């Protein structure tokens, strides 16, 4: 997405009522995020070959993306020509200002 991209009109999407006043435009549609997440899963499976995958989730912010990514990796693992072991771990990080 280029810096000069203006995004999409919010009226093209189903926006929860509590976000309507705060949201002006949508820059990245959910479908595009899902597509890129699936592509990332395919790239990970291709790059890892038959090596063990250790997936580390940063809690409080990344759990939804992490779950979606793992779902795609698991689907590729089950339906692909190879299967690799996956270990899942979680870490909680605190930021200090």
Tab-separated table of N, CA and C in Angstrom:
chain	number	residue	atom	x	y	z
A	1	UNK	N	0.858	-1.173	0.000
A	1	UNK	CA	0.000	0.000	0.000
A	1	UNK	C	0.898	1.228	0.000
A	2	UNK	N	0.668	2.080	-0.965
A	2	UNK	CA	1.479	3.289	-1.100
A	2	UNK	C	1.044	4.342	-0.079
A	3	UNK	N	1.961	5.258	0.272
A	3	UNK	CA	1.668	6.313	1.242
A	3	UNK	C	0.524	7.209	0.795
A	4	UNK	N	0.408	7.435	-0.493
A	4	UNK	CA	-0.630	8.336	-1.003
A	4	UNK	C	-1.995	7.653	-1.158
A	5	UNK	N	-2.069	6.374	-0.805
A	5	UNK	CA	-3.327	5.629	-0.894
A	5	UNK	C	-4.369	6.258	0.029
A	6	UNK	N	-5.566	6.482	-0.518
A	6	UNK	CA	-6.614	7.153	0.271
A	6	UNK	C	-7.510	6.161	1.012
A	7	UNK	N	-7.397	4.885	0.733
A	7	UNK	CA	-8.205	3.892	1.414
A	7	UNK	C	-9.589	3.758	0.803
A	8	UNK	N	-10.477	3.111	1.525
A	8	UNK	CA	-11.834	2.848	1.062
A	8	UNK	C	-12.829	3.590	1.942
A	9	UNK	N	-13.922	3.969	1.350
A	9	UNK	CA	-14.986	4.630	2.097
A	9	UNK	C	-15.533	3.661	3.136
A	10	UNK	N	-15.718	4.124	4.361
A	10	UNK	CA	-16.185	3.230	5.425
A	10	UNK	C	-17.597	2.713	5.176
A	11	UNK	N	-18.352	3.365	4.309
A	11	UNK	CA	-19.715	2.914	3.994
A	11	UNK	C	-19.741	1.625	3.179
A	12	UNK	N	-18.595	1.203	2.677
A	12	UNK	CA	-18.502	-0.049	1.930
A	12	UNK	C	-18.376	-1.264	2.849
A	13	UNK	N	-18.258	-1.029	4.158
A	13	UNK	CA	-17.996	-2.098	5.116
A	13	UNK	C	-19.027	-2.098	6.229
A	14	UNK	N	-19.145	-3.230	6.894
A	14	UNK	CA	-19.990	-3.335	8.090
A	14	UNK	C	-19.124	-2.925	9.281
A	15	UNK	N	-19.351	-1.733	9.771
A	15	UNK	CA	-18.564	-1.179	10.870
A	15	UNK	C	-19.400	-1.252	12.146
A	16	UNK	N	-18.860	-1.791	13.234
A	16	UNK	CA	-19.610	-1.791	14.494
A	16	UNK	C	-19.977	-0.367	14.914
A	17	UNK	N	-21.159	-0.201	15.460
A	17	UNK	CA	-21.668	1.126	15.842
A	17	UNK	C	-20.691	1.895	16.721
A	18	UNK	N	-20.043	1.222	17.650
A	18	UNK	CA	-19.162	1.933	18.575
A	18	UNK	C	-17.878	2.443	17.916
A	19	UNK	N	-17.624	2.074	16.667
A	19	UNK	CA	-16.460	2.582	15.940
A	19	UNK	C	-16.822	3.627	14.879
A	20	UNK	N	-18.083	3.759	14.547
A	20	UNK	CA	-18.497	4.612	13.432
A	20	UNK	C	-17.998	6.049	13.540
A	21	UNK	N	-18.080	6.650	14.708
A	21	UNK	CA	-17.664	8.047	14.877
A	21	UNK	C	-16.146	8.208	14.830
A	22	UNK	N	-15.424	7.184	15.215
A	22	UNK	CA	-13.961	7.270	15.284
A	22	UNK	C	-13.273	6.907	13.979
A	23	UNK	N	-13.979	6.240	13.101
A	23	UNK	CA	-13.380	5.724	11.875
A	23	UNK	C	-13.734	6.606	10.686
A	24	UNK	N	-12.709	7.001	9.937
A	24	UNK	CA	-12.938	7.836	8.756
A	24	UNK	C	-12.901	7.020	7.468
A	25	UNK	N	-11.891	6.151	7.327
A	25	UNK	CA	-11.726	5.336	6.130
A	25	UNK	C	-11.124	3.983	6.529
A	26	UNK	N	-11.219	2.998	5.627
A	26	UNK	CA	-10.607	1.688	5.830
A	26	UNK	C	-9.447	1.579	4.848
A	27	UNK	N	-8.251	1.346	5.376
A	27	UNK	CA	-7.079	1.278	4.512
A	27	UNK	C	-6.775	-0.133	4.036
A	28	UNK	N	-7.000	-1.119	4.893
A	28	UNK	CA	-6.718	-2.498	4.510
A	28	UNK	C	-7.953	-3.346	4.824
A	29	UNK	N	-8.685	-3.793	3.811
A	29	UNK	CA	-9.873	-4.625	4.053
A	29	UNK	C	-9.508	-5.970	4.672
A	30	UNK	N	-10.420	-6.511	5.461
A	30	UNK	CA	-10.210	-7.773	6.173
A	30	UNK	C	-9.860	-8.916	5.211
A	31	UNK	N	-10.514	-8.961	4.072
A	31	UNK	CA	-10.234	-10.015	3.098
A	31	UNK	C	-8.794	-9.985	2.613
A	32	UNK	N	-8.254	-8.800	2.428
A	32	UNK	CA	-6.859	-8.668	2.002
A	32	UNK	C	-5.919	-9.157	3.100
A	33	UNK	N	-6.245	-8.852	4.342
A	33	UNK	CA	-5.429	-9.321	5.465
A	33	UNK	C	-5.461	-10.848	5.531
A	34	UNK	N	-6.638	-11.444	5.357
A	34	UNK	CA	-6.744	-12.907	5.373
A	34	UNK	C	-5.946	-13.536	4.237
A	35	UNK	N	-6.019	-12.925	3.057
A	35	UNK	CA	-5.283	-13.441	1.907
A	35	UNK	C	-3.776	-13.387	2.151
A	36	UNK	N	-3.302	-12.278	2.686
A	36	UNK	CA	-1.868	-12.130	2.945
A	36	UNK	C	-1.417	-13.071	4.064
A	37	UNK	N	-2.299	-13.327	5.043
A	37	UNK	CA	-1.971	-14.261	6.124
A	37	UNK	C	-1.826	-15.675	5.570
A	38	UNK	N	-2.729	-16.048	4.675
A	38	UNK	CA	-2.623	-17.367	4.048
A	38	UNK	C	-1.343	-17.469	3.222
A	39	UNK	N	-1.007	-16.416	2.510
A	39	UNK	CA	0.225	-16.419	1.705
A	39	UNK	C	1.449	-16.535	2.599
A	40	UNK	N	1.426	-15.843	3.745
A	40	UNK	CA	2.533	-15.933	4.694
A	40	UNK	C	2.681	-17.363	5.205
A	41	UNK	N	1.573	-18.031	5.482
A	41	UNK	CA	1.613	-19.424	5.929
A	41	UNK	C	2.247	-20.307	4.858
A	42	UNK	N	1.871	-20.090	3.608
A	42	UNK	CA	2.464	-20.873	2.505
A	42	UNK	C	3.965	-20.625	2.402
A	43	UNK	N	4.378	-19.361	2.551
A	43	UNK	CA	5.805	-19.023	2.495
A	43	UNK	C	6.573	-19.671	3.640
A	44	UNK	N	5.980	-19.657	4.831
A	44	UNK	CA	6.623	-20.279	5.991
A	44	UNK	C	6.809	-21.772	5.749
A	45	UNK	N	5.764	-22.439	5.286
A	45	UNK	CA	5.853	-23.879	5.029
A	45	UNK	C	6.904	-24.186	3.961
A	46	UNK	N	6.972	-23.355	2.947
A	46	UNK	CA	7.954	-23.573	1.877
A	46	UNK	C	9.373	-23.326	2.389
A	47	UNK	N	9.570	-22.256	3.140
A	47	UNK	CA	10.904	-21.908	3.632
A	47	UNK	C	11.411	-22.876	4.693
A	48	UNK	N	10.512	-23.396	5.511
A	48	UNK	CA	10.924	-24.278	6.610
A	48	UNK	C	11.239	-25.692	6.134
A	49	UNK	N	10.757	-26.044	4.961
A	49	UNK	CA	11.019	-27.394	4.471
A	49	UNK	C	10.435	-28.415	5.421
A	50	UNK	N	11.268	-29.314	5.923
A	50	UNK	CA	10.781	-30.336	6.864
A	50	UNK	C	11.243	-30.041	8.289
A	51	UNK	N	11.726	-28.818	8.532
A	51	UNK	CA	12.197	-28.442	9.869
A	51	UNK	C	11.027	-28.206	10.828
A	52	UNK	N	11.282	-28.461	12.076
A	52	UNK	CA	10.320	-28.223	13.155
A	52	UNK	C	10.021	-26.720	13.227
A	53	UNK	N	8.743	-26.358	13.351
A	53	UNK	CA	8.345	-24.954	13.467
A	53	UNK	C	8.031	-24.647	14.920
A	54	UNK	N	8.644	-23.601	15.445
A	54	UNK	CA	8.317	-23.098	16.773
A	54	UNK	C	7.614	-21.758	16.569
A	55	UNK	N	6.325	-21.717	16.889
A	55	UNK	CA	5.520	-20.508	16.703
A	55	UNK	C	5.383	-19.796	18.041
A	56	UNK	N	5.789	-18.537	18.095
A	56	UNK	CA	5.773	-17.753	19.322
A	56	UNK	C	4.787	-16.606	19.176
A	57	UNK	N	3.799	-16.556	20.046
A	57	UNK	CA	2.772	-15.516	19.993
A	57	UNK	C	3.027	-14.477	21.079
A	58	UNK	N	3.029	-13.212	20.686
A	58	UNK	CA	3.106	-12.117	21.644
A	58	UNK	C	1.679	-11.813	22.083
A	59	UNK	N	1.389	-12.071	23.350
A	59	UNK	CA	0.033	-11.923	23.864
A	59	UNK	C	-0.397	-10.463	23.972
A	60	UNK	N	-1.688	-10.318	24.088
A	60	UNK	CA	-2.408	-9.067	24.258
A	60	UNK	C	-2.640	-8.333	22.948
A	61	UNK	N	-1.894	-8.612	21.909
A	61	UNK	CA	-2.129	-7.907	20.665
A	61	UNK	C	-2.107	-8.803	19.449
A	62	UNK	N	-1.349	-9.874	19.532
A	62	UNK	CA	-1.143	-10.680	18.349
A	62	UNK	C	-1.904	-11.981	18.304
A	63	UNK	N	-2.757	-12.237	19.287
A	63	UNK	CA	-3.381	-13.555	19.372
A	63	UNK	C	-4.276	-13.870	18.172
A	64	UNK	N	-5.030	-12.911	17.658
A	64	UNK	CA	-5.957	-13.179	16.550
A	64	UNK	C	-5.176	-13.480	15.263
A	65	UNK	N	-4.185	-12.655	14.967
A	65	UNK	CA	-3.345	-12.900	13.800
A	65	UNK	C	-2.629	-14.241	13.943
A	66	UNK	N	-2.101	-14.504	15.130
A	66	UNK	CA	-1.392	-15.745	15.403
A	66	UNK	C	-2.298	-16.952	15.167
A	67	UNK	N	-3.514	-16.893	15.687
A	67	UNK	CA	-4.459	-17.999	15.518
A	67	UNK	C	-4.800	-18.211	14.046
A	68	UNK	N	-5.039	-17.121	13.314
A	68	UNK	CA	-5.340	-17.236	11.879
A	68	UNK	C	-4.161	-17.832	11.117
A	69	UNK	N	-2.956	-17.361	11.430
A	69	UNK	CA	-1.763	-17.872	10.758
A	69	UNK	C	-1.577	-19.361	11.042
A	70	UNK	N	-1.731	-19.761	12.303
A	70	UNK	CA	-1.594	-21.179	12.653
A	70	UNK	C	-2.662	-22.037	11.991
A	71	UNK	N	-3.880	-21.513	11.871
A	71	UNK	CA	-4.942	-22.261	11.183
A	71	UNK	C	-4.546	-22.557	9.744
A	72	UNK	N	-3.978	-21.572	9.068
A	72	UNK	CA	-3.543	-21.776	7.682
A	72	UNK	C	-2.369	-22.759	7.619
A	73	UNK	N	-1.429	-22.640	8.545
A	73	UNK	CA	-0.291	-23.559	8.561
A	73	UNK	C	-0.767	-24.986	8.828
A	74	UNK	N	-1.687	-25.154	9.775
A	74	UNK	CA	-2.220	-26.488	10.078
A	74	UNK	C	-2.953	-27.082	8.878
A	75	UNK	N	-3.714	-26.253	8.170
A	75	UNK	CA	-4.421	-26.738	6.978
A	75	UNK	C	-3.424	-27.203	5.923
A	76	UNK	N	-2.364	-26.437	5.718
A	76	UNK	CA	-1.329	-26.835	4.754
A	76	UNK	C	-0.630	-28.108	5.223
A	77	UNK	N	-0.432	-28.219	6.519
A	77	UNK	CA	0.216	-29.392	7.101
A	77	UNK	C	-0.623	-30.646	6.881
A	78	UNK	N	-1.932	-30.522	7.010
A	78	UNK	CA	-2.831	-31.668	6.856
A	78	UNK	C	-3.082	-32.024	5.402
A	79	UNK	N	-3.149	-31.020	4.541
A	79	UNK	CA	-3.534	-31.246	3.152
A	79	UNK	C	-2.367	-31.261	2.183
A	80	UNK	N	-1.183	-30.953	2.660
A	80	UNK	CA	-0.028	-30.899	1.782
A	80	UNK	C	0.654	-32.239	1.646
A	81	UNK	N	1.745	-32.229	0.895
A	81	UNK	CA	2.489	-33.462	0.666
A	81	UNK	C	3.495	-33.751	1.775
A	82	UNK	N	3.673	-32.793	2.677
A	82	UNK	CA	4.580	-33.009	3.804
A	82	UNK	C	3.933	-32.472	5.073
A	83	UNK	N	4.384	-33.019	6.193
A	83	UNK	CA	3.867	-32.593	7.482
A	83	UNK	C	5.043	-32.306	8.397
A	84	UNK	N	5.028	-31.151	9.033
A	84	UNK	CA	6.119	-30.781	9.930
A	84	UNK	C	5.562	-30.576	11.338
A	85	UNK	N	6.357	-30.918	12.349
A	85	UNK	CA	5.905	-30.700	13.720
A	85	UNK	C	5.876	-29.206	14.047
A	86	UNK	N	4.883	-28.807	14.845
A	86	UNK	CA	4.739	-27.408	15.240
A	86	UNK	C	4.636	-27.348	16.757
A	87	UNK	N	5.446	-26.491	17.349
A	87	UNK	CA	5.369	-26.217	18.776
A	87	UNK	C	4.875	-24.785	18.939
A	88	UNK	N	3.927	-24.584	19.847
A	88	UNK	CA	3.344	-23.262	20.073
A	88	UNK	C	3.745	-22.777	21.459
A	89	UNK	N	4.180	-21.515	21.519
A	89	UNK	CA	4.538	-20.908	22.799
A	89	UNK	C	3.982	-19.488	22.841
A	90	UNK	N	3.811	-18.973	24.052
A	90	UNK	CA	3.259	-17.639	24.233
A	90	UNK	C	4.180	-16.826	25.133
A	91	UNK	N	4.276	-15.546	24.845
A	91	UNK	CA	5.075	-14.650	25.666
A	91	UNK	C	4.264	-13.381	25.898
A	92	UNK	N	4.366	-12.880	27.099
A	92	UNK	CA	3.681	-11.636	27.427
A	92	UNK	C	4.751	-10.570	27.602
A	93	UNK	N	4.578	-9.472	26.915
A	93	UNK	CA	5.560	-8.397	26.946
A	93	UNK	C	4.925	-7.144	27.514
A	94	UNK	N	5.670	-6.455	28.332
A	94	UNK	CA	5.193	-5.211	28.917
A	94	UNK	C	6.077	-4.084	28.407
A	95	UNK	N	5.466	-3.005	27.990
A	95	UNK	CA	6.263	-1.867	27.528
A	95	UNK	C	6.342	-0.835	28.649
A	96	UNK	N	7.471	-0.225	28.740
A	96	UNK	CA	7.689	0.811	29.752
A	96	UNK	C	7.973	2.130	29.045
A	97	UNK	N	7.290	3.163	29.456
A	97	UNK	CA	7.511	4.481	28.851
A	97	UNK	C	8.192	5.409	29.828
